[in-house]
Coordinates of C-alpha atoms and ligand atoms in Angstrom, one line a residue:
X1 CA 22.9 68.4 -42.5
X2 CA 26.5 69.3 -43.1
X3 CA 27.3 70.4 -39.9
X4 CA 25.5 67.4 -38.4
X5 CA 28.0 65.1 -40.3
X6 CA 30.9 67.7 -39.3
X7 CA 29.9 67.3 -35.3
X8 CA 29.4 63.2 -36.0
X9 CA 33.0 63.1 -37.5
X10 CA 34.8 66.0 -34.6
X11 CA 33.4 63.5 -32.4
X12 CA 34.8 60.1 -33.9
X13 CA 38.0 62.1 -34.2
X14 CA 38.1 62.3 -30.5
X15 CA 37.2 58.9 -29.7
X16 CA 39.9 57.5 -32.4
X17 CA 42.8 60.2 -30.3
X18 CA 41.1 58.5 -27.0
X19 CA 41.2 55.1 -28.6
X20 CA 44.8 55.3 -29.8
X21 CA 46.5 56.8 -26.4
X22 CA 49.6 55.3 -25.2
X23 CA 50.1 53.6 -21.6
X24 CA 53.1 52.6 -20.3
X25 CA 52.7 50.4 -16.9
X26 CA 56.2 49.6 -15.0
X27 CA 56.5 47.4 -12.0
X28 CA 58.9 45.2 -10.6
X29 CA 57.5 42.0 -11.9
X30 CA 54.9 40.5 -14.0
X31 CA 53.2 37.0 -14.1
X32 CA 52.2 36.5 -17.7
X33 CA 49.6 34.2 -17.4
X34 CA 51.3 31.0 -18.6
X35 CA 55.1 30.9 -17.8
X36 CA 56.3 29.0 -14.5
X37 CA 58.1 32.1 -13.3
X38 CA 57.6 36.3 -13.4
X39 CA 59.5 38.7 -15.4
X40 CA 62.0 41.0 -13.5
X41 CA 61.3 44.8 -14.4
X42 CA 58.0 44.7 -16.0
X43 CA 56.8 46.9 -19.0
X44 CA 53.1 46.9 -20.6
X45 CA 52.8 49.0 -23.5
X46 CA 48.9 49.6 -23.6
X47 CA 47.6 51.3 -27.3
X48 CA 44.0 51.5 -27.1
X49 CA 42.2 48.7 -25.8
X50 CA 45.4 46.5 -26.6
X51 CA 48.4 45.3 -25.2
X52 CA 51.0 46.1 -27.7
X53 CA 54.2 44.8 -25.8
X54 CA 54.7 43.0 -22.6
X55 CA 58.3 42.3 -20.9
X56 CA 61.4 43.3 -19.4
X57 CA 62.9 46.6 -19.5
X58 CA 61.4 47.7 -22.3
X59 CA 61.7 51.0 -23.7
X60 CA 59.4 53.7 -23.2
X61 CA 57.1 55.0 -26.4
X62 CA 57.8 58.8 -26.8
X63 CA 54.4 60.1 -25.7
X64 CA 53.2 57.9 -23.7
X65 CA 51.6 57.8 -20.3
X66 CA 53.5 56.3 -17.8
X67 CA 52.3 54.7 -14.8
X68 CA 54.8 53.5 -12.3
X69 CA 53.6 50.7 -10.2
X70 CA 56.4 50.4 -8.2
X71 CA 57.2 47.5 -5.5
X72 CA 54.2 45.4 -7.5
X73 CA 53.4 42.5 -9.6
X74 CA 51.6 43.3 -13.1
X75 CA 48.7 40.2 -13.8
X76 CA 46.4 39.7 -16.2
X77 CA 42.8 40.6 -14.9
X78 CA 41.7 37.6 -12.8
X79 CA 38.7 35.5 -14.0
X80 CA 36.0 34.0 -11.8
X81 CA 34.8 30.7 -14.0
X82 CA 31.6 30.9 -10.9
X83 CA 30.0 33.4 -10.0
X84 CA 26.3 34.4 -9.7
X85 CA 26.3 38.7 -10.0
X86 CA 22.8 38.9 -9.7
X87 CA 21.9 37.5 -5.9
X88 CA 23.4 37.6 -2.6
X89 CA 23.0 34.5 -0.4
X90 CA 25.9 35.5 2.4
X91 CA 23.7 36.4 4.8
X92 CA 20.8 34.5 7.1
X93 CA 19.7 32.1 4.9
X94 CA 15.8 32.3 5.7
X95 CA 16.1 36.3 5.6
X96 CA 17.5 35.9 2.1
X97 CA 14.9 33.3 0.9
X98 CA 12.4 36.1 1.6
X99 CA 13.9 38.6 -0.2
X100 CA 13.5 36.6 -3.2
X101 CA 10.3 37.1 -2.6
X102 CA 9.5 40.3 -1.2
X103 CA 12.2 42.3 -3.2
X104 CA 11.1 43.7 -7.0
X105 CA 13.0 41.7 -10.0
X106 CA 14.1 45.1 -10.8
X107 CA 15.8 45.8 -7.2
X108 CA 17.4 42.7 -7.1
X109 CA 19.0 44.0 -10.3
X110 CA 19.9 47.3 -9.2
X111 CA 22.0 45.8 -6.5
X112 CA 23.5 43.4 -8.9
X113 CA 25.2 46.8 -10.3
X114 CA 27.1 47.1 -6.8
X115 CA 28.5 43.1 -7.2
X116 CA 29.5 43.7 -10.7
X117 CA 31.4 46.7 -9.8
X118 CA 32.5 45.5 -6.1
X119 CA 34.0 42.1 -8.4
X120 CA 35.7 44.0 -11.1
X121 CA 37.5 46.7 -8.8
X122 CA 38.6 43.2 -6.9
X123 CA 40.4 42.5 -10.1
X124 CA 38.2 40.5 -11.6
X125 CA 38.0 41.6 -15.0
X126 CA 36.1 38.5 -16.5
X127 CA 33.3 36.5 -15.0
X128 CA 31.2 33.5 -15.7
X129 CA 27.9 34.0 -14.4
X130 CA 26.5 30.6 -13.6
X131 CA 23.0 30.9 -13.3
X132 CA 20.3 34.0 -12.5
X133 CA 17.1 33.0 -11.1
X134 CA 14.4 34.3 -9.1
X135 CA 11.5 32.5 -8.1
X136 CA 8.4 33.0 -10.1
X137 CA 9.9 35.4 -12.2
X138 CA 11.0 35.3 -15.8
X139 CA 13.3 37.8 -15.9
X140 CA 16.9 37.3 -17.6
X141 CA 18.8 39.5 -15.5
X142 CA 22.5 38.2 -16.2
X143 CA 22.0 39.3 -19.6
X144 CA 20.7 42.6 -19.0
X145 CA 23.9 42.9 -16.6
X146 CA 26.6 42.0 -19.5
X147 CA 24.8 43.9 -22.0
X148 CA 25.0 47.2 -19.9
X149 CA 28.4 46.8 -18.6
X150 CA 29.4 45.3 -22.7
X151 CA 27.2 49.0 -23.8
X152 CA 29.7 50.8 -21.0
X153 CA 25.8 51.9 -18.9
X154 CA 27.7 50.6 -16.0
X155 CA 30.7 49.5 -14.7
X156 CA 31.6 45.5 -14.5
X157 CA 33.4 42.4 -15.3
X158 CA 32.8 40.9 -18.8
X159 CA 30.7 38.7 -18.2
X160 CA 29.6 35.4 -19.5
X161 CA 26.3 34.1 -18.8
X162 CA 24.1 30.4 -18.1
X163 CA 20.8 32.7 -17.6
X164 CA 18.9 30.2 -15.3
X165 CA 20.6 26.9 -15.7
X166 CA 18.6 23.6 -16.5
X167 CA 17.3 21.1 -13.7
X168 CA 15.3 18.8 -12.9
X169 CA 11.8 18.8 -11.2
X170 CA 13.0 18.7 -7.5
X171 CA 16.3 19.3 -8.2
X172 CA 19.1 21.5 -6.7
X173 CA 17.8 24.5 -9.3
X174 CA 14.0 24.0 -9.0
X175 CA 13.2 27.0 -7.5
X176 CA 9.7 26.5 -5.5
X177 CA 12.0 23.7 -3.7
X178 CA 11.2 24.2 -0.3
X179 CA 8.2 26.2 -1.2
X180 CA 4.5 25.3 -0.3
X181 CA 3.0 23.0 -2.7
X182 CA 1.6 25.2 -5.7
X183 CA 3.0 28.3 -3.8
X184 CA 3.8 29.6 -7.1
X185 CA 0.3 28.8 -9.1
X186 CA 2.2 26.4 -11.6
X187 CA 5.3 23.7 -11.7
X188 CA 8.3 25.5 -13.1
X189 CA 8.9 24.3 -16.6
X190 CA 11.8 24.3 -19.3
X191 CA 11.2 28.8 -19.3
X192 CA 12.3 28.3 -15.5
X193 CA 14.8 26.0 -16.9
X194 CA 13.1 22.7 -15.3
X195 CA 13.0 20.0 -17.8
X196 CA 12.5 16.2 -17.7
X197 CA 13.7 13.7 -19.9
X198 CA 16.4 14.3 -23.0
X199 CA 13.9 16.3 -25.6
X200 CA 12.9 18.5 -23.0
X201 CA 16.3 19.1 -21.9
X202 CA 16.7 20.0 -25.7
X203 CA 14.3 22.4 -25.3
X204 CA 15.9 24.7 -22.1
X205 CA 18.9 24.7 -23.8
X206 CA 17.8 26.0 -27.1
X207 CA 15.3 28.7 -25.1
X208 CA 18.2 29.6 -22.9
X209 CA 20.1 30.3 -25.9
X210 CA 17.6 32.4 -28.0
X211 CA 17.4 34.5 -24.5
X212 CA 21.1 35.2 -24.7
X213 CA 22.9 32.3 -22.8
X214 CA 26.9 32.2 -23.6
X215 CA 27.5 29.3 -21.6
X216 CA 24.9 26.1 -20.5
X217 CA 25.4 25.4 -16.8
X218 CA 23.4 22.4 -15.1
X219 CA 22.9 20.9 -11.7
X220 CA 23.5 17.5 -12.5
X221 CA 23.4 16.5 -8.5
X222 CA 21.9 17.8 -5.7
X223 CA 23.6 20.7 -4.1
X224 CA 23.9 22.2 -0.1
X225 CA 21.5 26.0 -0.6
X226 CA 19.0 23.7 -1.4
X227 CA 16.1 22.1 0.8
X228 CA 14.4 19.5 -1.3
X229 CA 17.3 17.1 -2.4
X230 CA 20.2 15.1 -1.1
X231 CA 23.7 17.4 -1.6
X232 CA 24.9 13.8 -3.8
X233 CA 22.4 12.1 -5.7
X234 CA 22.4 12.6 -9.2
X235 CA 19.7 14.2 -10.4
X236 CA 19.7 14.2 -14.2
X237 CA 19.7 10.6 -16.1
X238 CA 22.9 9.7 -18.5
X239 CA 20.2 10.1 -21.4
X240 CA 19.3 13.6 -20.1
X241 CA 23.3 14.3 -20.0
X242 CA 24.0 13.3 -23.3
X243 CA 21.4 15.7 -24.7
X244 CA 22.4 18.5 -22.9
X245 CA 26.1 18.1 -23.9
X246 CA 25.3 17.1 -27.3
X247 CA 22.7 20.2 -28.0
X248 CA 24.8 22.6 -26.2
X249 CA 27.9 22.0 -28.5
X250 CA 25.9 21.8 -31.8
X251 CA 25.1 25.3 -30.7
X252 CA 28.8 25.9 -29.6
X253 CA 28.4 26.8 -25.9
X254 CA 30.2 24.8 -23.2
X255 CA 28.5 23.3 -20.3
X256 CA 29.1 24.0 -17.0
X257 CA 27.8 21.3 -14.2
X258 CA 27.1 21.7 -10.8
X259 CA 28.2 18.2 -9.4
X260 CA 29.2 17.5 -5.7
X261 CA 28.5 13.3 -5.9
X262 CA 30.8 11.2 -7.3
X263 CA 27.9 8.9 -9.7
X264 CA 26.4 12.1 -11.3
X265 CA 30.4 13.4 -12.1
X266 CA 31.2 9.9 -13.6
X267 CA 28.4 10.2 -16.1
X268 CA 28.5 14.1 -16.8
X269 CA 32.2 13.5 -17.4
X270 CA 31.1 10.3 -20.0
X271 CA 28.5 12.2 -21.0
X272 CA 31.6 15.2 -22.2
X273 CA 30.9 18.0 -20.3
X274 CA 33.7 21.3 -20.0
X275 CA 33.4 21.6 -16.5
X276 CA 32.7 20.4 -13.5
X277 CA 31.7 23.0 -10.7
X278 CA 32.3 22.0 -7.4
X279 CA 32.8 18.2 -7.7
X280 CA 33.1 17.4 -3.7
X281 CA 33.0 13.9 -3.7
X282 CA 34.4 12.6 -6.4
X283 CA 37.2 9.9 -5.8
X284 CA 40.4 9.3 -7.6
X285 CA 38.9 7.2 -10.6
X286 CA 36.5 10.2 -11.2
X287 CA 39.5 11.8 -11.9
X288 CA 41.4 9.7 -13.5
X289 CA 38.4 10.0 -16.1
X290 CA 38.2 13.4 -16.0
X291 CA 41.9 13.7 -16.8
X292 CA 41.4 11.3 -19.8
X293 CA 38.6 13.5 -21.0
X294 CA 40.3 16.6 -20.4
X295 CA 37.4 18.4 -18.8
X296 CA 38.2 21.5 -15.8
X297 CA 37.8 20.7 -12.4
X298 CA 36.3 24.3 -11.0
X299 CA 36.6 23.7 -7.0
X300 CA 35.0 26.7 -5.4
X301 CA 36.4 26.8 -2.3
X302 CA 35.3 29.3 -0.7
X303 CA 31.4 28.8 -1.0
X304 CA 32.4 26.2 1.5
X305 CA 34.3 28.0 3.7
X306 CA 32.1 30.6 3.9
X307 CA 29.3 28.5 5.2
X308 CA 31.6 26.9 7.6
X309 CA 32.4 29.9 9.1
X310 CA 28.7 30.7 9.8
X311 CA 26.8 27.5 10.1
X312 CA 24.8 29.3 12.0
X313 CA 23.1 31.4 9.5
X314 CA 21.8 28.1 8.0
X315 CA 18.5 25.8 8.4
X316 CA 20.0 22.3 10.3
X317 CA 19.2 20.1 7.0
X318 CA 21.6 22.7 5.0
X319 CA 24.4 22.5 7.7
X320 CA 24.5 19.0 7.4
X321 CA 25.2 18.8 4.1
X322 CA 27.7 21.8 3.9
X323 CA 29.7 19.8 6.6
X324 CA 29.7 16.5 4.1
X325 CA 30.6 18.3 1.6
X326 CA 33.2 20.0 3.1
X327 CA 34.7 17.2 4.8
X328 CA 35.1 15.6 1.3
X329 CA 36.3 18.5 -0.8
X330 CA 39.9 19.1 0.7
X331 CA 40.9 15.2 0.0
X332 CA 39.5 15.9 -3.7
X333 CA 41.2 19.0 -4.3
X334 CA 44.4 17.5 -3.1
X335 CA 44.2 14.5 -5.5
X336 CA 43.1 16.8 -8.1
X337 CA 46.0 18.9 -7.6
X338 CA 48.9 15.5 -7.3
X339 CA 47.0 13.9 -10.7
X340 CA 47.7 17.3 -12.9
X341 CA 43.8 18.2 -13.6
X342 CA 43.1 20.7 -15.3
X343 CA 41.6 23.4 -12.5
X344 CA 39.4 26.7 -13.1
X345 CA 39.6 29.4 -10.9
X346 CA 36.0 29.5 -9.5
X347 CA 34.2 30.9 -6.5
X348 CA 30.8 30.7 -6.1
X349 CA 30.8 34.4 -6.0
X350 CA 27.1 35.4 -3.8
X351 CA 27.3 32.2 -1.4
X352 CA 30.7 34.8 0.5
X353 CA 30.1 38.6 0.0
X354 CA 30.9 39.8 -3.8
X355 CA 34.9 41.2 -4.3
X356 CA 36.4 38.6 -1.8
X357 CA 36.7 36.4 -4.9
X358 CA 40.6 36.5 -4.1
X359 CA 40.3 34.8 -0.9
X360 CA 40.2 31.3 -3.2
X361 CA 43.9 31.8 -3.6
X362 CA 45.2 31.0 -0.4
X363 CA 42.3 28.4 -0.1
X364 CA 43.6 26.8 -2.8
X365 CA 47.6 26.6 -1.7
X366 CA 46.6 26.1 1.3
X367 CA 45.7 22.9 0.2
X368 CA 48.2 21.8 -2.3
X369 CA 48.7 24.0 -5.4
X370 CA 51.9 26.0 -6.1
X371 CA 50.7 30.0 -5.9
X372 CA 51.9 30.1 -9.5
X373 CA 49.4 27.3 -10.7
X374 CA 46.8 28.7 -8.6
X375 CA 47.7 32.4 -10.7
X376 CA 47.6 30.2 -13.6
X377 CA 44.0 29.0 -12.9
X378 CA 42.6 32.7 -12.7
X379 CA 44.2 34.0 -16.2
X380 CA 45.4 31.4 -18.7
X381 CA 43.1 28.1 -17.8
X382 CA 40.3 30.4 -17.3
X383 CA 40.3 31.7 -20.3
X384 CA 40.6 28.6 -22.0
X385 CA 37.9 27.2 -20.2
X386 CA 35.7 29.7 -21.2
X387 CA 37.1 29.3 -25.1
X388 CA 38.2 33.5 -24.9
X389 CA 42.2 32.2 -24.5
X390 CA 42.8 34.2 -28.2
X391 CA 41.6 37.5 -26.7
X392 CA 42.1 37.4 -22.9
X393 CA 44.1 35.3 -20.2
X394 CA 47.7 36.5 -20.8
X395 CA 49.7 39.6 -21.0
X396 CA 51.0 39.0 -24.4
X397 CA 50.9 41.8 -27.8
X398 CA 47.6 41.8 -29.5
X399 CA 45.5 40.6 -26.4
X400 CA 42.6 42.8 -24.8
X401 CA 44.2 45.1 -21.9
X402 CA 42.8 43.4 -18.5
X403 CA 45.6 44.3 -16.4
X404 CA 46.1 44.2 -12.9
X405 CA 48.3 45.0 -9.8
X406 CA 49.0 43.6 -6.7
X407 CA 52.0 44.9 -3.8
X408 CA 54.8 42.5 -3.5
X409 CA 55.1 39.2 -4.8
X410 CA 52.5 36.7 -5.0
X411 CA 54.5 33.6 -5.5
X412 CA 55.5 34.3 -1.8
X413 CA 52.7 36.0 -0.7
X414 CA 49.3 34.7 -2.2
X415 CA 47.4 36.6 -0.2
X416 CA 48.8 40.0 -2.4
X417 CA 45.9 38.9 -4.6
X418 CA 43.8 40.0 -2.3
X419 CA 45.3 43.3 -2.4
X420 CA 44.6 44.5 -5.7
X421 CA 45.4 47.9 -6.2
X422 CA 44.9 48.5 -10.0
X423 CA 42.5 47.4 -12.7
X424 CA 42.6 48.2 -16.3
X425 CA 39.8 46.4 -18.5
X426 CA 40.0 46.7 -22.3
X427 CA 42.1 49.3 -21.8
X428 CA 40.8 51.8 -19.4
X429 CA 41.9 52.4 -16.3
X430 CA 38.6 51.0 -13.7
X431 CA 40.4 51.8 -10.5
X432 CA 44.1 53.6 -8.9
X433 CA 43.7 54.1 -5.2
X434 CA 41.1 52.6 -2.8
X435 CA 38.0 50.5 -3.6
X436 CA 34.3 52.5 -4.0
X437 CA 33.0 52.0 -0.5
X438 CA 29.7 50.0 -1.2
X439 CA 26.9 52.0 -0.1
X440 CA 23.4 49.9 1.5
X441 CA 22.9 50.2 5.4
X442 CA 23.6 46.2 5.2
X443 CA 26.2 46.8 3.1
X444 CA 28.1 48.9 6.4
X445 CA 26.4 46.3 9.3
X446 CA 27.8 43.7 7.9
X447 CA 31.3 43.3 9.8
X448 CA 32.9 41.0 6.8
X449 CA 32.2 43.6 4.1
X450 CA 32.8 46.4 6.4
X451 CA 36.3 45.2 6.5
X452 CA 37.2 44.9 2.6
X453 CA 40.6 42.6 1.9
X454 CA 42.4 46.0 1.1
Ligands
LIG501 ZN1 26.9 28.4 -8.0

């Protein structure tokens, strides 16, 4: 018994000396996560798993480890306010709709394990996972991802996590859309997260939440991956809105919408949602509202762009409404950018291979933002978007160490996000040196993952 509690307390002893190591990064420069310009000779004093100084030329703790970035810029880990860890839709479209039905639950979550680690060693140290579903299945796999990376099983972003997301019958998230009538033996109900009418949307939200939802996400309109519905008509009524918003914050979780048309934005963004994800087609008085109402714009570019690039891999119906969407997003994004909205970094994360979450960066300048607003909208809107701003977003003393580095200087060079060459997550160092090569046989055919950004 005694030398049980001896061995117990040798081995808390070394987990306290672990836990209180020193870590001294230098660099060149540093973006912050808030301030308009970077700090000149950058020091992070890391003590554990928090930062403990952050600036310019600061001294060195005796005893610490140094790491000397060099020629780099020193970031707060990136955060993806969209992403969905536990699928893969780059490829063929059809080839993937079968294997959500000829791979095991448990498969699909094995590979998940790649994306999570494939998105952190990106730089992406926080995620929001907006939505986990596979057809005819009941299995909450986003959760069982956070809780293994959260229990350290595996190796991830921290994640946040909408579990299936609530639709309607027919809806962009119904998922025997498309399917053969009765395919699936039953009509999906509110454990699928299909509800109907404001007490059954009640209902999915308060069963998503006893199943270990952080965050409600919803498809108020139709969306482009989906064959049974129109990309913009809104598909949930203003009733049906208010009770999601209104049950989702008496339980304190934000809600997340997937919105491309213009009516169903105007009456989430009444209705008070945090976010809306996507938002194609919304015109300027959308906005204006949405400013008023001070909810995040989260613009996903590059699900777009990625179908763009390879229309080809889609059914006709689905091109169609990629290239509507598309045509209408840059004009939004622009006005969004001119009227000051408040914009999430978000991706769409399994629409475009998993770890090219960077590529929104220049997507985003590209059409408008300042590369320090568009850094901005990975760290410090991010994490107030996703209400974790006291414990993530910045590199500030007493915040969780999610640090990163890129070469150069990204304020001139945006893409240098996509060149992430260090990641430290709550402290520990993920990755110093090249990426983990991702190991399926698809993994290595496919030409666009073959060649990672770095
Ligand atoms: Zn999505």
């Amino acid at each position: 018994m005694t030398s049980c509690v001896l061995v117990i307390l040798l081995c808390l002893g070394i987990a306290a000396q672990a836990a209180d190591q020193t870590i001294a990064l230098k660099a060149a420069r540093l973006f912050d996560g808030k301030s308009n310009a970077l700090v000149q000779k950058a020091v992070v004093i890391v003590q554990g798993d928090k930062i403990v100084d952050a600036g310019s030329n600061l001294p060195i703790p005796s005893g610490a480890q140094m790491i000397d970035l060099g020629d780099a810029t020193l970031a707060p880990g990136f955060m993806d306010a969209h992403t969905h860890l536990t699928a893969d839709f780059s490829g063929n479209y059809n080839e993937r709709r079968l294997q959500q039905l000829d791979l095991n639950v448990s498969e699909h979550a094995i590979r998940a394990t790649a994306f999570a680690r494939a998105t952190v060693e990106a730089g992406f140290t926080t995620v929001r996972d907006l939505g986990s579903r596979f057809v005819a299945s009941r299995e909450f796999v986003d959760v069982a991802l956070r809780n293994s990376i959260n229990k350290g099983v595996i190796v991830g972003p921290r994640m946040l996590v909408a579990t299936k997301g609530i639709g309607a019958t027919g809806g962009h998230f119904d998922p025997s859309g498309g399917f053969r009538d009765f395919l699936f033996g039953r009509e999906p109900d509110y454990t699928d997260g299909i509800a109907n009418g404001p007490d059954e949307i009640r209902k999915a939200v308060r069963f998503e939440v006893k199943n270990g939802a952080d965050v409600i996400k919803a498809a108020v309109s139709g969306g482009v991956l989906s064959l049974a519905d129109e990309v913009d008509t809104p598909q949930l009524t203003p009733a049906e809105m208010a009770a999601l918003v209104d049950e989702s914050h008496r339980l304190r979780k934000k809600v997340a919408v997937h919105c491309h048309g213009d009516q169903a934005a105007r009456e989430a963004i009444e209705a008070g949602v945090d976010s809306i994800e996507h938002g194609s087609f919304m015109k300027p008085e959308t906005l204006t509202m949405m400013k008023k109402k001070g909810a995040f714009l989260t613009p996903t570019l590059m699900a777009s762009e990625w179908i763009m690039g390879k229309l080809d891999n889609y059914p006709p119906v689905l091109q169609a409404k990629a290239k509507a969407a598309t045509a209408a997003r840059s004009e939004m994004f622009r006005n969004a950018v001119k009227m000051g909205i408040k914009i999430s970094f978000g991706t769409d994360a399994a629409v475009y291979p998993h770890g090219q979450n960077a590529k929104e960066f220049k997507l985003m300048v590209d059409l408008g933002m300042s590369a320090i607003d568009a850094l901005k909208s990975a760290t410090g809107n991010d994490a107030e978007l996703l209400g974790i701003g006291q414990k993530v977003g910045t590199l500030e003393k007493g915040k969780l160490a999610d640090i990163i580095a890129m070469p150069g200087d990204p304020t001139s060079d945006i893409t240098a996000t996509e060149r992430v060459s260090f990641v430290m997550k709550e402290g520990k160092i993920i990755r110093q040196g090249p990426r983990t090569p991702q190991g399926t046989a698809e993994w290595t055919r496919s030409p666009d993952v073959a060649a990672p950004v770095d």
